[in-house]
Amino acid sequence: PKMDFGDLFDERTFTFSDFQEFTFLPGHEQWSEKVRKRLYYGLDSDSPLDALSCPMTDIAVELLQKSAPSPIKKLHKKYAAHVAREACISPCAMMLALIYIERLRHRNPEYLQQISSSDLFLISMMVASKYLYDEGEEEEVFNDEWGTAAKLDVQTVNTLEMNFLNAIDWNLFTEPSDFFKVLSQVESSIAERQGMKRGWFTYTDLCVLLEQTNWREALSAIYQHFTKVDNHSFCLHNI
């Protein structure tokens, strides 16, 4: 049977490795372009998705600060952007890291009270990246590169990694449906924030927001209101 390239990036059949391995397929290009627009990576289709966009970094900082409220080594945008750039954190890695942090909120909240938000950002993104893109690289080499990005020695990174894995009970596997759920939430948050910040919404912003029930109902109510006003004005004009 003929392969449907579109199915490769459907949440029912998508596997995370597809994003990296099938870069030569039309489906990957279409999915990458969609992600680039919705996550505000700019208009340059040649720029790689190997760091976090500014709006994504803002969301990551906010969520990590809330998840790990310790005032010690509090995560700041400058540090998050630096690590994301130096360690080449992909949007897929961020989504997976957010899923892991949500698991920890439910299963091991004590861990989140003990770790700093800066360390949590580093280690959750590193573990997610390693899970997604592990190509057989030596553990020490991989961890050393992340340590360099975060200005930490490799022993500290190793300890942070083991503590994180033990806290999450080594439960790293994630269903694609969970991944797409988080991606949708991040896309909606970015669209809403950027639109409110500018005072107007782009076509892409509206497409993203209309996928959410609450926004769809709100915009439908606004449309119906103005339709009634226009009809009423038309009737008065013709009296």
mmCIF file of C-alpha atoms in Angstrom:
data_model
loop_
_atom_site.group_PDB
_atom_site.id
_atom_site.type_symbol
_atom_site.label_atom_id
_atom_site.label_comp_id
_atom_site.label_asym_id
_atom_site.label_seq_id
_atom_site.Cartn_x
_atom_site.Cartn_y
_atom_site.Cartn_z
ATOM 1 C CA PRO A 1 0.000 0.000 0.000
ATOM 2 C CA LYS A 2 1.049 3.566 -0.663
ATOM 3 C CA MET A 3 2.471 5.394 2.368
ATOM 4 C CA ASP A 4 0.559 8.479 3.479
ATOM 5 C CA PHE A 5 3.254 10.973 4.447
ATOM 6 C CA GLY A 6 0.694 13.046 6.323
ATOM 7 C CA ASP A 7 0.094 10.162 8.738
ATOM 8 C CA LEU A 8 3.712 10.309 9.847
ATOM 9 C CA PHE A 9 2.896 13.511 11.703
ATOM 10 C CA ASP A 10 -0.538 12.552 12.937
ATOM 11 C CA GLU A 11 -0.674 12.274 16.720
ATOM 12 C CA ARG A 12 -2.060 8.737 16.440
ATOM 13 C CA THR A 13 0.989 7.445 14.558
ATOM 14 C CA PHE A 14 3.681 10.022 15.359
ATOM 15 C CA THR A 15 6.788 8.932 17.249
ATOM 16 C CA PHE A 16 9.215 11.553 18.525
ATOM 17 C CA SER A 17 12.144 10.157 16.543
ATOM 18 C CA ASP A 18 10.204 10.897 13.342
ATOM 19 C CA PHE A 19 10.914 14.599 13.795
ATOM 20 C CA GLN A 20 14.622 13.955 13.500
ATOM 21 C CA GLU A 21 14.805 10.921 11.235
ATOM 22 C CA PHE A 22 12.333 11.819 8.481
ATOM 23 C CA THR A 23 13.687 15.256 7.593
ATOM 24 C CA PHE A 24 13.659 14.324 3.887
ATOM 25 C CA LEU A 25 9.899 13.675 3.790
ATOM 26 C CA PRO A 26 7.269 16.262 2.757
ATOM 27 C CA GLY A 27 5.354 15.669 5.987
ATOM 28 C CA HIS A 28 8.308 16.767 8.091
ATOM 29 C CA GLU A 29 8.671 20.014 6.159
ATOM 30 C CA GLN A 30 4.976 20.795 6.587
ATOM 31 C CA TRP A 31 5.047 19.991 10.309
ATOM 32 C CA SER A 32 8.223 22.026 10.843
ATOM 33 C CA GLU A 33 6.675 25.034 9.105
ATOM 34 C CA LYS A 34 3.553 24.736 11.240
ATOM 35 C CA VAL A 35 5.613 24.587 14.436
ATOM 36 C CA ARG A 36 7.800 27.481 13.282
ATOM 37 C CA LYS A 37 4.777 29.760 12.796
ATOM 38 C CA ARG A 38 2.846 28.744 15.885
ATOM 39 C CA LEU A 39 5.820 28.903 18.248
ATOM 40 C CA TYR A 40 7.115 32.197 16.842
ATOM 41 C CA TYR A 41 10.404 31.079 15.318
ATOM 42 C CA GLY A 42 10.252 33.822 12.697
ATOM 43 C CA LEU A 43 9.771 33.838 8.958
ATOM 44 C CA ASP A 44 13.135 32.375 7.939
ATOM 45 C CA SER A 45 12.348 28.784 6.983
ATOM 46 C CA ASP A 46 16.080 28.004 6.829
ATOM 47 C CA SER A 47 16.712 28.807 10.481
ATOM 48 C CA PRO A 48 16.968 25.576 12.509
ATOM 49 C CA LEU A 49 14.627 24.626 15.330
ATOM 50 C CA ASP A 50 17.554 23.971 17.663
ATOM 51 C CA ALA A 51 16.872 26.548 20.365
ATOM 52 C CA LEU A 52 13.783 28.030 22.026
ATOM 53 C CA SER A 53 11.981 31.016 20.556
ATOM 54 C CA CYS A 54 11.630 34.069 22.792
ATOM 55 C CA PRO A 55 7.935 33.394 23.640
ATOM 56 C CA MET A 56 8.735 29.739 24.389
ATOM 57 C CA THR A 57 11.538 30.786 26.718
ATOM 58 C CA ASP A 58 9.155 33.129 28.553
ATOM 59 C CA ILE A 59 6.684 30.280 29.122
ATOM 60 C CA ALA A 60 9.411 27.873 30.200
ATOM 61 C CA VAL A 61 10.760 30.355 32.764
ATOM 62 C CA GLU A 62 7.295 31.047 34.174
ATOM 63 C CA LEU A 63 6.323 27.380 34.445
ATOM 64 C CA LEU A 64 9.652 26.312 35.943
ATOM 65 C CA GLN A 65 9.564 29.089 38.543
ATOM 66 C CA LYS A 66 6.076 27.983 39.606
ATOM 67 C CA SER A 67 6.988 24.295 39.638
ATOM 68 C CA ALA A 68 10.182 24.760 41.670
ATOM 69 C CA PRO A 69 9.479 27.786 43.910
ATOM 70 C CA SER A 70 12.781 27.779 45.799
ATOM 71 C CA PRO A 71 14.337 31.289 45.814
ATOM 72 C CA ILE A 72 17.807 29.738 45.474
ATOM 73 C CA LYS A 73 19.177 29.802 41.901
ATOM 74 C CA LYS A 74 15.891 31.105 40.548
ATOM 75 C CA LEU A 75 15.568 30.626 36.792
ATOM 76 C CA HIS A 76 15.881 33.802 34.727
ATOM 77 C CA LYS A 77 15.241 34.307 31.029
ATOM 78 C CA LYS A 78 18.854 35.220 30.204
ATOM 79 C CA TYR A 79 20.133 31.935 31.678
ATOM 80 C CA ALA A 80 17.364 29.858 30.059
ATOM 81 C CA ALA A 81 18.009 31.426 26.647
ATOM 82 C CA HIS A 82 21.764 30.856 26.997
ATOM 83 C CA VAL A 83 21.392 27.164 27.905
ATOM 84 C CA ALA A 84 18.770 26.636 25.174
ATOM 85 C CA ARG A 85 21.078 28.152 22.577
ATOM 86 C CA GLU A 86 24.281 26.413 23.716
ATOM 87 C CA ALA A 87 22.644 22.993 24.249
ATOM 88 C CA CYS A 88 20.440 23.269 21.123
ATOM 89 C CA ILE A 89 17.163 22.581 22.937
ATOM 90 C CA SER A 90 14.476 21.704 20.392
ATOM 91 C CA PRO A 91 10.746 22.499 20.762
ATOM 92 C CA CYS A 92 10.095 18.740 21.045
ATOM 93 C CA ALA A 93 12.514 18.504 23.970
ATOM 94 C CA MET A 94 10.786 21.363 25.760
ATOM 95 C CA MET A 95 7.349 19.753 25.379
ATOM 96 C CA LEU A 96 8.666 16.459 26.726
ATOM 97 C CA ALA A 97 10.397 18.218 29.637
ATOM 98 C CA LEU A 98 7.124 19.939 30.564
ATOM 99 C CA ILE A 99 5.388 16.549 30.588
ATOM 100 C CA TYR A 100 8.057 15.207 32.945
ATOM 101 C CA ILE A 101 7.657 18.181 35.276
ATOM 102 C CA GLU A 102 3.887 17.684 35.332
ATOM 103 C CA ARG A 103 4.456 14.050 36.321
ATOM 104 C CA LEU A 104 6.711 15.173 39.148
ATOM 105 C CA ARG A 105 4.066 17.636 40.370
ATOM 106 C CA HIS A 106 1.681 14.727 40.865
ATOM 107 C CA ARG A 107 4.053 11.945 41.879
ATOM 108 C CA ASN A 108 6.911 13.623 43.729
ATOM 109 C CA PRO A 109 6.122 17.227 44.732
ATOM 110 C CA GLU A 110 8.750 17.006 47.499
ATOM 111 C CA TYR A 111 11.473 16.824 44.845
ATOM 112 C CA LEU A 112 10.214 20.041 43.257
ATOM 113 C CA GLN A 113 10.383 21.811 46.616
ATOM 114 C CA GLN A 114 14.056 20.878 46.958
ATOM 115 C CA ILE A 115 15.508 21.564 43.506
ATOM 116 C CA SER A 116 16.109 25.073 42.161
ATOM 117 C CA SER A 117 14.201 26.182 39.067
ATOM 118 C CA SER A 118 17.510 26.728 37.208
ATOM 119 C CA ASP A 119 18.668 23.177 37.894
ATOM 120 C CA LEU A 120 15.225 21.800 37.057
ATOM 121 C CA PHE A 121 15.256 23.616 33.717
ATOM 122 C CA LEU A 122 18.681 22.249 32.859
ATOM 123 C CA ILE A 123 18.131 18.659 33.892
ATOM 124 C CA SER A 124 14.576 18.238 32.584
ATOM 125 C CA MET A 125 15.620 19.568 29.166
ATOM 126 C CA MET A 126 18.762 17.424 29.165
ATOM 127 C CA VAL A 127 16.922 14.213 30.050
ATOM 128 C CA ALA A 128 14.229 14.974 27.438
ATOM 129 C CA SER A 129 16.862 15.700 24.777
ATOM 130 C CA LYS A 130 18.786 12.553 25.646
ATOM 131 C CA TYR A 131 15.587 10.485 25.440
ATOM 132 C CA LEU A 132 14.675 11.982 22.059
ATOM 133 C CA TYR A 133 18.004 12.276 20.298
ATOM 134 C CA ASP A 134 20.382 9.794 21.936
ATOM 135 C CA GLU A 135 22.698 8.615 19.157
ATOM 136 C CA GLY A 136 24.919 6.426 21.271
ATOM 137 C CA GLU A 137 27.111 9.271 22.472
ATOM 138 C CA GLU A 138 29.134 8.569 25.597
ATOM 139 C CA GLU A 139 27.263 9.577 28.758
ATOM 140 C CA GLU A 140 30.180 11.610 30.082
ATOM 141 C CA VAL A 141 30.571 13.480 26.790
ATOM 142 C CA PHE A 142 26.850 14.272 26.517
ATOM 143 C CA ASN A 143 26.592 15.427 30.142
ATOM 144 C CA ASP A 144 29.826 17.410 29.902
ATOM 145 C CA GLU A 145 28.462 19.383 26.945
ATOM 146 C CA TRP A 146 25.323 20.267 28.926
ATOM 147 C CA GLY A 147 27.443 21.138 31.937
ATOM 148 C CA THR A 148 29.479 23.511 29.795
ATOM 149 C CA ALA A 149 26.278 25.163 28.532
ATOM 150 C CA ALA A 150 25.078 25.635 32.132
ATOM 151 C CA LYS A 151 28.554 26.397 33.540
ATOM 152 C CA LEU A 152 28.433 23.344 35.833
ATOM 153 C CA ASP A 153 30.961 20.542 36.250
ATOM 154 C CA VAL A 154 30.027 17.135 34.915
ATOM 155 C CA GLN A 155 29.830 15.565 38.382
ATOM 156 C CA THR A 156 27.128 18.059 39.369
ATOM 157 C CA VAL A 157 25.219 17.344 36.160
ATOM 158 C CA ASN A 158 25.495 13.592 36.769
ATOM 159 C CA THR A 159 24.101 13.999 40.288
ATOM 160 C CA LEU A 160 21.246 16.197 39.078
ATOM 161 C CA GLU A 161 20.409 13.628 36.404
ATOM 162 C CA MET A 162 20.317 10.675 38.810
ATOM 163 C CA ASN A 163 18.203 12.610 41.306
ATOM 164 C CA PHE A 164 15.774 13.592 38.542
ATOM 165 C CA LEU A 165 15.492 10.036 37.185
ATOM 166 C CA ASN A 166 14.946 8.603 40.652
ATOM 167 C CA ALA A 167 12.342 11.266 41.441
ATOM 168 C CA ILE A 168 10.379 10.446 38.289
ATOM 169 C CA ASP A 169 10.948 6.724 38.855
ATOM 170 C CA TRP A 170 12.655 6.473 35.446
ATOM 171 C CA ASN A 171 9.273 6.904 33.779
ATOM 172 C CA LEU A 172 10.328 8.712 30.586
ATOM 173 C CA PHE A 173 8.093 7.124 27.948
ATOM 174 C CA THR A 174 5.357 9.451 26.739
ATOM 175 C CA GLU A 175 2.356 8.798 24.516
ATOM 176 C CA PRO A 176 2.225 11.008 21.402
ATOM 177 C CA SER A 177 -1.269 12.161 22.444
ATOM 178 C CA ASP A 178 0.212 13.635 25.654
ATOM 179 C CA PHE A 179 2.918 15.362 23.629
ATOM 180 C CA PHE A 180 0.402 16.968 21.265
ATOM 181 C CA LYS A 181 -1.777 18.024 24.192
ATOM 182 C CA VAL A 182 1.095 19.971 25.763
ATOM 183 C CA LEU A 183 2.128 21.370 22.382
ATOM 184 C CA SER A 184 -1.425 22.644 21.853
ATOM 185 C CA GLN A 185 -1.436 24.279 25.298
ATOM 186 C CA VAL A 186 1.893 26.021 24.648
ATOM 187 C CA GLU A 187 0.791 27.167 21.189
ATOM 188 C CA SER A 188 -2.433 28.614 22.621
ATOM 189 C CA SER A 189 -0.629 30.370 25.447
ATOM 190 C CA ILE A 190 1.844 31.948 23.020
ATOM 191 C CA ALA A 191 -0.896 33.036 20.588
ATOM 192 C CA GLU A 192 -2.947 34.591 23.385
ATOM 193 C CA ARG A 193 0.013 36.388 24.982
ATOM 194 C CA GLN A 194 1.452 37.713 21.743
ATOM 195 C CA GLY A 195 -1.942 38.875 20.475
ATOM 196 C CA MET A 196 -2.772 40.669 23.724
ATOM 197 C CA LYS A 197 0.699 42.195 23.810
ATOM 198 C CA ARG A 198 0.346 43.615 20.287
ATOM 199 C CA GLY A 199 -3.316 44.479 20.585
ATOM 200 C CA TRP A 200 -4.221 42.388 17.553
ATOM 201 C CA PHE A 201 -4.005 38.740 16.465
ATOM 202 C CA THR A 202 -2.369 37.275 13.386
ATOM 203 C CA TYR A 203 -4.152 34.770 11.180
ATOM 204 C CA THR A 204 -1.983 32.002 12.670
ATOM 205 C CA ASP A 205 -2.844 33.169 16.210
ATOM 206 C CA LEU A 206 -6.565 32.950 15.429
ATOM 207 C CA CYS A 207 -6.183 29.500 13.839
ATOM 208 C CA VAL A 208 -4.454 28.287 17.012
ATOM 209 C CA LEU A 209 -6.985 29.846 19.376
ATOM 210 C CA LEU A 210 -9.982 28.567 17.416
ATOM 211 C CA GLU A 211 -8.789 25.036 18.175
ATOM 212 C CA GLN A 212 -9.562 25.738 21.847
ATOM 213 C CA THR A 213 -13.201 25.347 22.897
ATOM 214 C CA ASN A 214 -13.292 28.406 25.175
ATOM 215 C CA TRP A 215 -11.882 30.729 22.512
ATOM 216 C CA ARG A 216 -14.120 29.251 19.824
ATOM 217 C CA GLU A 217 -17.202 29.868 21.972
ATOM 218 C CA ALA A 218 -16.070 33.397 22.910
ATOM 219 C CA LEU A 219 -15.345 34.427 19.307
ATOM 220 C CA SER A 220 -18.605 32.848 18.162
ATOM 221 C CA ALA A 221 -20.508 34.899 20.763
ATOM 222 C CA ILE A 222 -18.753 38.100 19.604
ATOM 223 C CA TYR A 223 -19.564 37.316 15.985
ATOM 224 C CA GLN A 224 -23.225 36.671 16.797
ATOM 225 C CA HIS A 225 -23.413 39.900 18.813
ATOM 226 C CA PHE A 226 -22.114 42.055 15.954
ATOM 227 C CA THR A 227 -24.267 40.189 13.443
ATOM 228 C CA LYS A 228 -27.342 41.107 15.499
ATOM 229 C CA VAL A 229 -26.177 44.724 15.786
ATOM 230 C CA ASP A 230 -25.655 44.942 12.019
ATOM 231 C CA ASN A 231 -29.052 43.390 11.313
ATOM 232 C CA HIS A 232 -30.704 45.777 13.757
ATOM 233 C CA SER A 233 -28.997 48.774 12.151
ATOM 234 C CA PHE A 234 -30.019 47.543 8.704
ATOM 235 C CA CYS A 235 -33.665 47.246 9.806
ATOM 236 C CA LEU A 236 -33.661 50.756 11.311
ATOM 237 C CA HIS A 237 -32.102 52.161 8.145
ATOM 238 C CA ASN A 238 -34.894 50.702 6.037
ATOM 239 C CA ILE A 239 -37.768 51.909 8.235
#
